[in-house]
Short mmCIF file of C-alpha atoms and ligand atoms in Angstrom, two decimals:
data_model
loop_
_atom_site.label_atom_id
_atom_site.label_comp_id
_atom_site.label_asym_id
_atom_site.label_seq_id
_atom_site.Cartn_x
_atom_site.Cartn_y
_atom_site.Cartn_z
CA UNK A 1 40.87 110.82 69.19
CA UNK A 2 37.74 109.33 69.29
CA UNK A 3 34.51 111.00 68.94
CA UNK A 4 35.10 114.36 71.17
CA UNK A 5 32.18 116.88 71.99
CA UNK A 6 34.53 119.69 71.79
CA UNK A 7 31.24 122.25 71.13
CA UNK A 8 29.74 120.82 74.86
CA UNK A 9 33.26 121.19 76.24
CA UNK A 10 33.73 124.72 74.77
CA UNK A 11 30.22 125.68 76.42
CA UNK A 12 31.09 124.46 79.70
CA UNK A 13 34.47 125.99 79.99
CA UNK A 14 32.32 129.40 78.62
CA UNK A 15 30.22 128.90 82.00
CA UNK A 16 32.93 128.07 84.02
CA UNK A 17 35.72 131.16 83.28
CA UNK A 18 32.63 133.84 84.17
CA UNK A 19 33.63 134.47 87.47
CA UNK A 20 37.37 135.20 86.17
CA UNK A 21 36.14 137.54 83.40
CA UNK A 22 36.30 140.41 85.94
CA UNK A 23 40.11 139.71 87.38
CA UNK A 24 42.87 141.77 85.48
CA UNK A 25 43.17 144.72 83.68
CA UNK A 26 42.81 146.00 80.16
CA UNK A 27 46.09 146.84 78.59
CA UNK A 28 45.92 150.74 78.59
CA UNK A 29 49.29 151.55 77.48
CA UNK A 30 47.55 151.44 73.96
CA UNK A 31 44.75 153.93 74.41
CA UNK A 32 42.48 152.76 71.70
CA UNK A 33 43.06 149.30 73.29
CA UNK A 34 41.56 150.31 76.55
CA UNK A 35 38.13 151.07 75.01
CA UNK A 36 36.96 147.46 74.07
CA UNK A 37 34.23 146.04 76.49
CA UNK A 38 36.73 144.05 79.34
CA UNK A 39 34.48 141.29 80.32
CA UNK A 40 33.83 139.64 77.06
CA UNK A 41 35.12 135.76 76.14
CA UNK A 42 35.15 133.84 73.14
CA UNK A 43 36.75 130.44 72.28
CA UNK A 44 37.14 128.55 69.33
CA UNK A 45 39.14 125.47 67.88
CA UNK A 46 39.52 124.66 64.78
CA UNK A 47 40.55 120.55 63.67
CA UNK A 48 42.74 119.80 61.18
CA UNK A 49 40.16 118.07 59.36
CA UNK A 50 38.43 121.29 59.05
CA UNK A 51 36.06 121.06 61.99
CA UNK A 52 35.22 124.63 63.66
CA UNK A 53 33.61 124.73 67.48
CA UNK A 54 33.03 128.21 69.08
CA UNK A 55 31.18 128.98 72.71
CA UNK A 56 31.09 132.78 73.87
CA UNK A 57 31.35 135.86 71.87
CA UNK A 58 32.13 134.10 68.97
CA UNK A 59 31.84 136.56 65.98
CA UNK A 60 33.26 139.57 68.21
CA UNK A 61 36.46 140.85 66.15
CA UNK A 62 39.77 142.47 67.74
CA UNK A 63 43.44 143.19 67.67
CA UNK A 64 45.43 139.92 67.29
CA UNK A 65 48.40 141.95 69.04
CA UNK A 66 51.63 139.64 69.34
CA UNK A 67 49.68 136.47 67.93
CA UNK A 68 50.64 138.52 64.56
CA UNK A 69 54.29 137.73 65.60
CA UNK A 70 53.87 134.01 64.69
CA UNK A 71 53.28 135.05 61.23
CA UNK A 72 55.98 137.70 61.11
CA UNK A 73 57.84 135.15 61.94
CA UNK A 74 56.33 132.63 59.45
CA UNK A 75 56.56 134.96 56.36
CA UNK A 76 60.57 135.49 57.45
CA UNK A 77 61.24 132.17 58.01
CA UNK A 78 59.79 131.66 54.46
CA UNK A 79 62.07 134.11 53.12
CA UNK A 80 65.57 133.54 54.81
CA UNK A 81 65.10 130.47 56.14
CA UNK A 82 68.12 129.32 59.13
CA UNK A 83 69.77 132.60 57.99
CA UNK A 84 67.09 134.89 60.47
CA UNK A 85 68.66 133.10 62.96
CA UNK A 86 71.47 135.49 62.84
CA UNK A 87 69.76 138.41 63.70
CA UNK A 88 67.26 137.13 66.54
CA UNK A 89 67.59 134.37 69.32
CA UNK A 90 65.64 131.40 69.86
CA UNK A 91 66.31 131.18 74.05
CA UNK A 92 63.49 132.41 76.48
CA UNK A 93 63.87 135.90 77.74
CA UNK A 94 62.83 135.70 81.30
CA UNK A 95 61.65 139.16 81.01
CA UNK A 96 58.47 141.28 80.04
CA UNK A 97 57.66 141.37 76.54
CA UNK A 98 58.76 145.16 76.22
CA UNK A 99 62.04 144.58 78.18
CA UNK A 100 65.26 146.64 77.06
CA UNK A 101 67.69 146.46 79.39
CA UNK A 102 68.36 142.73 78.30
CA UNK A 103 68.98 143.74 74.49
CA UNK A 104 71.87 146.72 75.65
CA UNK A 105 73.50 143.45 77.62
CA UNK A 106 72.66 141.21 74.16
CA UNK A 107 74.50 143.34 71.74
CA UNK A 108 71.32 144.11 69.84
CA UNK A 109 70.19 140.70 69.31
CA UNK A 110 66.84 140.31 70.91
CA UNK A 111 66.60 136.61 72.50
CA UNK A 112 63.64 135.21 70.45
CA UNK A 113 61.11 136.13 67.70
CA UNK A 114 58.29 136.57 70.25
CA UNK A 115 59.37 139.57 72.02
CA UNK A 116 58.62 142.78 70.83
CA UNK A 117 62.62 143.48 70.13
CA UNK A 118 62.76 139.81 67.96
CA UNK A 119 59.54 140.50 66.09
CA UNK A 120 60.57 144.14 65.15
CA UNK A 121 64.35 142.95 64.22
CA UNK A 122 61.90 140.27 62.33
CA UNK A 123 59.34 143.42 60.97
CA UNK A 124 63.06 144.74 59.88
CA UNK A 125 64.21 141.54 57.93
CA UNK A 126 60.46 141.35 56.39
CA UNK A 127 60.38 144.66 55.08
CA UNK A 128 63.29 144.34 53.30
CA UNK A 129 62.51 141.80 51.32
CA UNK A 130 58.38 142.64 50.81
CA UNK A 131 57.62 145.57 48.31
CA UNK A 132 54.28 145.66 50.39
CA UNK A 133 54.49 144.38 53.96
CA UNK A 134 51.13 145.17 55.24
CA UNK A 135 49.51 144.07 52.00
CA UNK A 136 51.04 140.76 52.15
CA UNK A 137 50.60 139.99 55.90
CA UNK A 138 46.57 140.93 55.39
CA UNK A 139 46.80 138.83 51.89
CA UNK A 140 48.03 135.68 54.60
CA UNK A 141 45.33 136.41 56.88
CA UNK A 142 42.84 136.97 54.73
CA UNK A 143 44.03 133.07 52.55
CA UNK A 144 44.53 130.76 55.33
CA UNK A 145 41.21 132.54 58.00
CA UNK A 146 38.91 131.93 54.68
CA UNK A 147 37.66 135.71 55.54
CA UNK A 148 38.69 137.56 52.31
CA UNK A 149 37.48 140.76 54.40
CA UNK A 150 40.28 140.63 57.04
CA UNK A 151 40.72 144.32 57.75
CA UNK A 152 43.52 146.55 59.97
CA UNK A 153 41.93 148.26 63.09
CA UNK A 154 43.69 151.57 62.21
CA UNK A 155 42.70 153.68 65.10
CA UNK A 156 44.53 150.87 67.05
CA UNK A 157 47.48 150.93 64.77
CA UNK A 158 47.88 155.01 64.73
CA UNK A 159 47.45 154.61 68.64
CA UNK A 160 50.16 152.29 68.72
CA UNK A 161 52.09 154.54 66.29
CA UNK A 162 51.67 157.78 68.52
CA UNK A 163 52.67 155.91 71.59
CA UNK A 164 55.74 153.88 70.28
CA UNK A 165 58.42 155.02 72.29
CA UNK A 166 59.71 151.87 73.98
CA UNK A 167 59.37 149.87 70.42
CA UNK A 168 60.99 152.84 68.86
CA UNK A 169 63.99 152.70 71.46
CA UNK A 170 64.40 149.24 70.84
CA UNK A 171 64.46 149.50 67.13
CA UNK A 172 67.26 152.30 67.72
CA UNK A 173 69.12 150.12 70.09
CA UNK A 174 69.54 147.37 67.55
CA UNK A 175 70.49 150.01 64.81
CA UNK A 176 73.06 151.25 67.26
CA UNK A 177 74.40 147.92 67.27
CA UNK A 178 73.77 147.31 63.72
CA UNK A 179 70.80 144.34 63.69
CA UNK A 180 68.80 146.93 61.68
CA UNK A 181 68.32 147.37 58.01
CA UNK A 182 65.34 149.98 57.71
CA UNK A 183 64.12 152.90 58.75
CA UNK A 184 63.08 152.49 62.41
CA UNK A 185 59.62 154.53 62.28
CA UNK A 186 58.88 152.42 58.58
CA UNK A 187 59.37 149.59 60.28
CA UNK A 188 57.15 150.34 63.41
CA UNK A 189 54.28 151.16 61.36
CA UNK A 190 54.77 147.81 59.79
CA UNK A 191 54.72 145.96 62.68
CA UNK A 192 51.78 147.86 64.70
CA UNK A 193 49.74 147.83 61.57
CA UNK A 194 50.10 143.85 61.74
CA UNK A 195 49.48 143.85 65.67
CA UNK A 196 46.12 145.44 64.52
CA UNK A 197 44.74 143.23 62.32
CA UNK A 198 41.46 142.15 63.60
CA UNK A 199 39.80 138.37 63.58
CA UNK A 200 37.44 136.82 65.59
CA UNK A 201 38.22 133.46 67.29
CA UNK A 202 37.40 131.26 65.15
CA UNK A 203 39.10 132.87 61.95
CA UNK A 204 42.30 133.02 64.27
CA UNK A 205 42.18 129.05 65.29
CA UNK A 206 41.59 128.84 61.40
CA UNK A 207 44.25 131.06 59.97
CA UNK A 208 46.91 129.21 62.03
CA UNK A 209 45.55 125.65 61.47
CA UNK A 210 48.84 124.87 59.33
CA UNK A 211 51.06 125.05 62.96
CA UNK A 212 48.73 121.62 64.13
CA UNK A 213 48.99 120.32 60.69
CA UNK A 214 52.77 120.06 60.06
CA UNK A 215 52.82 123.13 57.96
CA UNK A 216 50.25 122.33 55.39
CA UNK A 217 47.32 124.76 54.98
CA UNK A 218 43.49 123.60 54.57
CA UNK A 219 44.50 122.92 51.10
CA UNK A 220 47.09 120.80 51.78
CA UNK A 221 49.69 123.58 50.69
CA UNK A 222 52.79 123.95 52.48
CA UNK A 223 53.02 127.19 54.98
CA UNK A 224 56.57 125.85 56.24
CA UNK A 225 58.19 123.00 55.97
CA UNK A 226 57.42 120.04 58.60
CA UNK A 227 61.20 120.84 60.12
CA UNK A 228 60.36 124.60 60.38
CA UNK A 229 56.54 124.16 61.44
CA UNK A 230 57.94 121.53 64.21
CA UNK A 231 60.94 124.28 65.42
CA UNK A 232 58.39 127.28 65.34
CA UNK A 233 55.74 125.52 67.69
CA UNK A 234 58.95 124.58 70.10
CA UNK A 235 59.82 128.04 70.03
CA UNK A 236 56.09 129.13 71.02
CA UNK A 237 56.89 126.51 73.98
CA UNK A 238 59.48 128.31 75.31
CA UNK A 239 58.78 131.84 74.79
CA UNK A 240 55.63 132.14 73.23
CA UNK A 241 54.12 133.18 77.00
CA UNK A 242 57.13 135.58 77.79
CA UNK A 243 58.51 135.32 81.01
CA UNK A 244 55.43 133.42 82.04
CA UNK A 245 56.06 130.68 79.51
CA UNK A 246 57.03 128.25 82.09
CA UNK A 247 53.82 128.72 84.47
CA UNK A 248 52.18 128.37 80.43
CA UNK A 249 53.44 125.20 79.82
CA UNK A 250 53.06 123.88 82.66
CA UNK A 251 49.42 124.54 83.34
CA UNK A 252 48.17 123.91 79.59
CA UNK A 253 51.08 121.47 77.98
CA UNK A 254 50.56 122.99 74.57
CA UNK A 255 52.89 125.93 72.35
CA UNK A 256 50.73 129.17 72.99
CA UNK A 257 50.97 132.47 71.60
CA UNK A 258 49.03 135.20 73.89
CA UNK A 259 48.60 139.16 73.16
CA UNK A 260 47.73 142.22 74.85
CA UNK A 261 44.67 142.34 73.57
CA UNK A 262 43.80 139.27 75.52
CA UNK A 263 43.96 136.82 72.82
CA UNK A 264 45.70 133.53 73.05
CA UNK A 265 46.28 130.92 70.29
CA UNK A 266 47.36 127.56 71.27
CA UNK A 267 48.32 123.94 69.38
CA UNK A 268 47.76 120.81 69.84
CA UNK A 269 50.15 118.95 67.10
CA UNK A 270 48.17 117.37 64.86
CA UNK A 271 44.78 117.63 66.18
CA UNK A 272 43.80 121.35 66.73
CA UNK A 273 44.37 125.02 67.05
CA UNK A 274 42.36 126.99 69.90
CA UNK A 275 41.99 130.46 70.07
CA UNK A 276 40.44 132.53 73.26
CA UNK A 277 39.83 136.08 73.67
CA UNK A 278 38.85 137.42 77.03
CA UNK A 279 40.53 141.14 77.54
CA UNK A 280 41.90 140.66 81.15
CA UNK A 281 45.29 140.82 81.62
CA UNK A 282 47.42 139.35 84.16
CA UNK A 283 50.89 141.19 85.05
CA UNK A 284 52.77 139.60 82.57
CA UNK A 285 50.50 140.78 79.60
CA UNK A 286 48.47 137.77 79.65
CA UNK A 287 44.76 137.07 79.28
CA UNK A 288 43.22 135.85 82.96
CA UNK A 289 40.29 133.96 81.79
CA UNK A 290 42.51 133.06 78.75
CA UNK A 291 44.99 131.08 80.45
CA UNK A 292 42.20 129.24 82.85
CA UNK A 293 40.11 128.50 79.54
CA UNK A 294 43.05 126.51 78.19
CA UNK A 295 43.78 124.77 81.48
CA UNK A 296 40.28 123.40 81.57
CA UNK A 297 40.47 122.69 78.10
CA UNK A 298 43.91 120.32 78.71
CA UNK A 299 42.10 119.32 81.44
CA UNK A 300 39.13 118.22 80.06
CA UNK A 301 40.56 116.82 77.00
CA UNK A 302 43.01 115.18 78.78
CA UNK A 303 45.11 116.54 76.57
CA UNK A 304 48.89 118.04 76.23
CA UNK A 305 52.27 116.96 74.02
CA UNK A 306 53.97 115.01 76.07
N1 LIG B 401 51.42 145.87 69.82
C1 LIG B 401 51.87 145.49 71.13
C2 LIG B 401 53.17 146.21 71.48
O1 LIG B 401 53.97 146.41 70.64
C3 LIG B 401 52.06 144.03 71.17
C4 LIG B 401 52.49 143.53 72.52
C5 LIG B 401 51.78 142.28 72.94
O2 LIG B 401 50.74 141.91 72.44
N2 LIG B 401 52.33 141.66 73.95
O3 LIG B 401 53.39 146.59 72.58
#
């Protein structure tokens, strides 16, 4: 690309998403989530040449939510390689992120890494194999965001914790059926203490700079392989949005991965992560002004995959 003012388009798309920072609703289902500020927006990207651009709220810090799947799902993939496969899916579920009814009719095997069923079944294969899960996931963060500070929002993650009861059936379900190795409630800690870790825009554009730059880290040092990096961001294509991954796609044209915290994080191959934070939520569990942001931004650029 040639010379790009991504910093005057981030400002402009800043301007343009204020009238959208008051649709949707905070996710309350997480008490301690329904506290932050709703009407806030940050956006950052971050070039795989190491360029960082930010417009909004740009230092403001929260719960990374699902977008911690991605690396679940890196740090497993590092680990077992093809053989995950066997436990989790890689189709698009066509239902909400919490959905159980779909893993009874499934046998257990959640459809793909991104819903919460495939990144606890993921949590489950992670924990076996890590003597210290939540010290290695921060230890990730903390390398590849440049923050050595990275902390865990733990009033978020006991909230999480005391409210777990759909995760927690889910994790049972797929012990019924025998896709589960650990202790369920072990497990759930796990994975709600990585839901909580908390970044600000642009450390999370930063920290997953190696899915734009075929696996390779600032350093140059592989993350995953080019094969795996390439299969991961086609995953986040299909399902990375839920059962809104289609309306995702085709609005932005980019792999996305969006929380409930109203975080998104979305790649363009070889040129950029972006990350945007506006707490909103849509009905699916997506950020409002999150979502238009990234339109504008394909928009603007001109930009998308195909
Ligand atoms: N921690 C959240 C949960 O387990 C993550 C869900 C999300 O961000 N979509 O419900």
């Amino acid at each position: 690309m040639s010379q790009i003012d991504y910093q005057h388009v981030l400002d402009e798309i800043t301007k343009e998403v204020q009238p959208l920072l008051s649709q949707g609703k905070v996710a309350d289902y997480i008490p301690a989530l329904a506290e932050v500020e709703p009407n806030q927006f940050a956006i950052a990207i971050h070039t795989v040449d190491g360029q960082t651009y930010c417009a909004g709220d740009c230092s403001a810090r929260f719960t990374i939510q699902s977008v911690s799947k991605v690396m679940t799902l890196t740090l497993a993939l590092q680990r077992y390689g093809d053989e995950l496969w066997q436990r989790v899916g890689k189709e698009p579920s066509g239902t909400a992120f919490n959905s159980l009814t779909q893993l009874e009719f499934e046998q257990g095997i959640p459809r793909n890494p991104f819903i919460n069923a495939g990144a606890i079944v993921t949590c489950d294969a992670l924990y076996s194999r890590l003597s210290a899960p939540m010290h290695s996931m921060l230890e990730s963060f903390r390398q590849l965001s440049g923050n050595a500070q990275v902390v865990i929002d733990k009033k978020v993650a006991n909230s999480e914790y005391e409210f777990r009861h759909r995760n927690a059936a889910m994790g049972h379900l797929m012990k019924s059926f025998g896709n589960f190795n650990n202790e369920v409630d072990d497990v759930l800690w796990a994975y709600f203490n990585f839901c909580a870790i908390e970044l600000n825009c642009v450390e999370l554009a930063k920290a997953y700079n190696y899915l734009a730059n075929q696996g390779k880290d600032a350093n140059g040092q592989e993350v995953l392989s080019a094969r795996q990096n390439k299969q991961l961001n086609s995953l986040l294509f299909t399902s990375g949005l839920y059962d809104a991954a289609g309306d995702f796609g085709y609005r932005v044209g980019m792999p996305g991965k969006s929380g409930v915290s109203g975080t998104i994080l979305a790649v363009l191959p070889n040129q950029f992560t972006v990350a945007v934070w506006a707490p909103r939520l849509n009905s699916y569990g997506n950020s409002v002004a999150g979502i238009a942001a990234l339109e504008r931004l394909s928009q603007k650029l001109d930009i998308s995959i195909f």
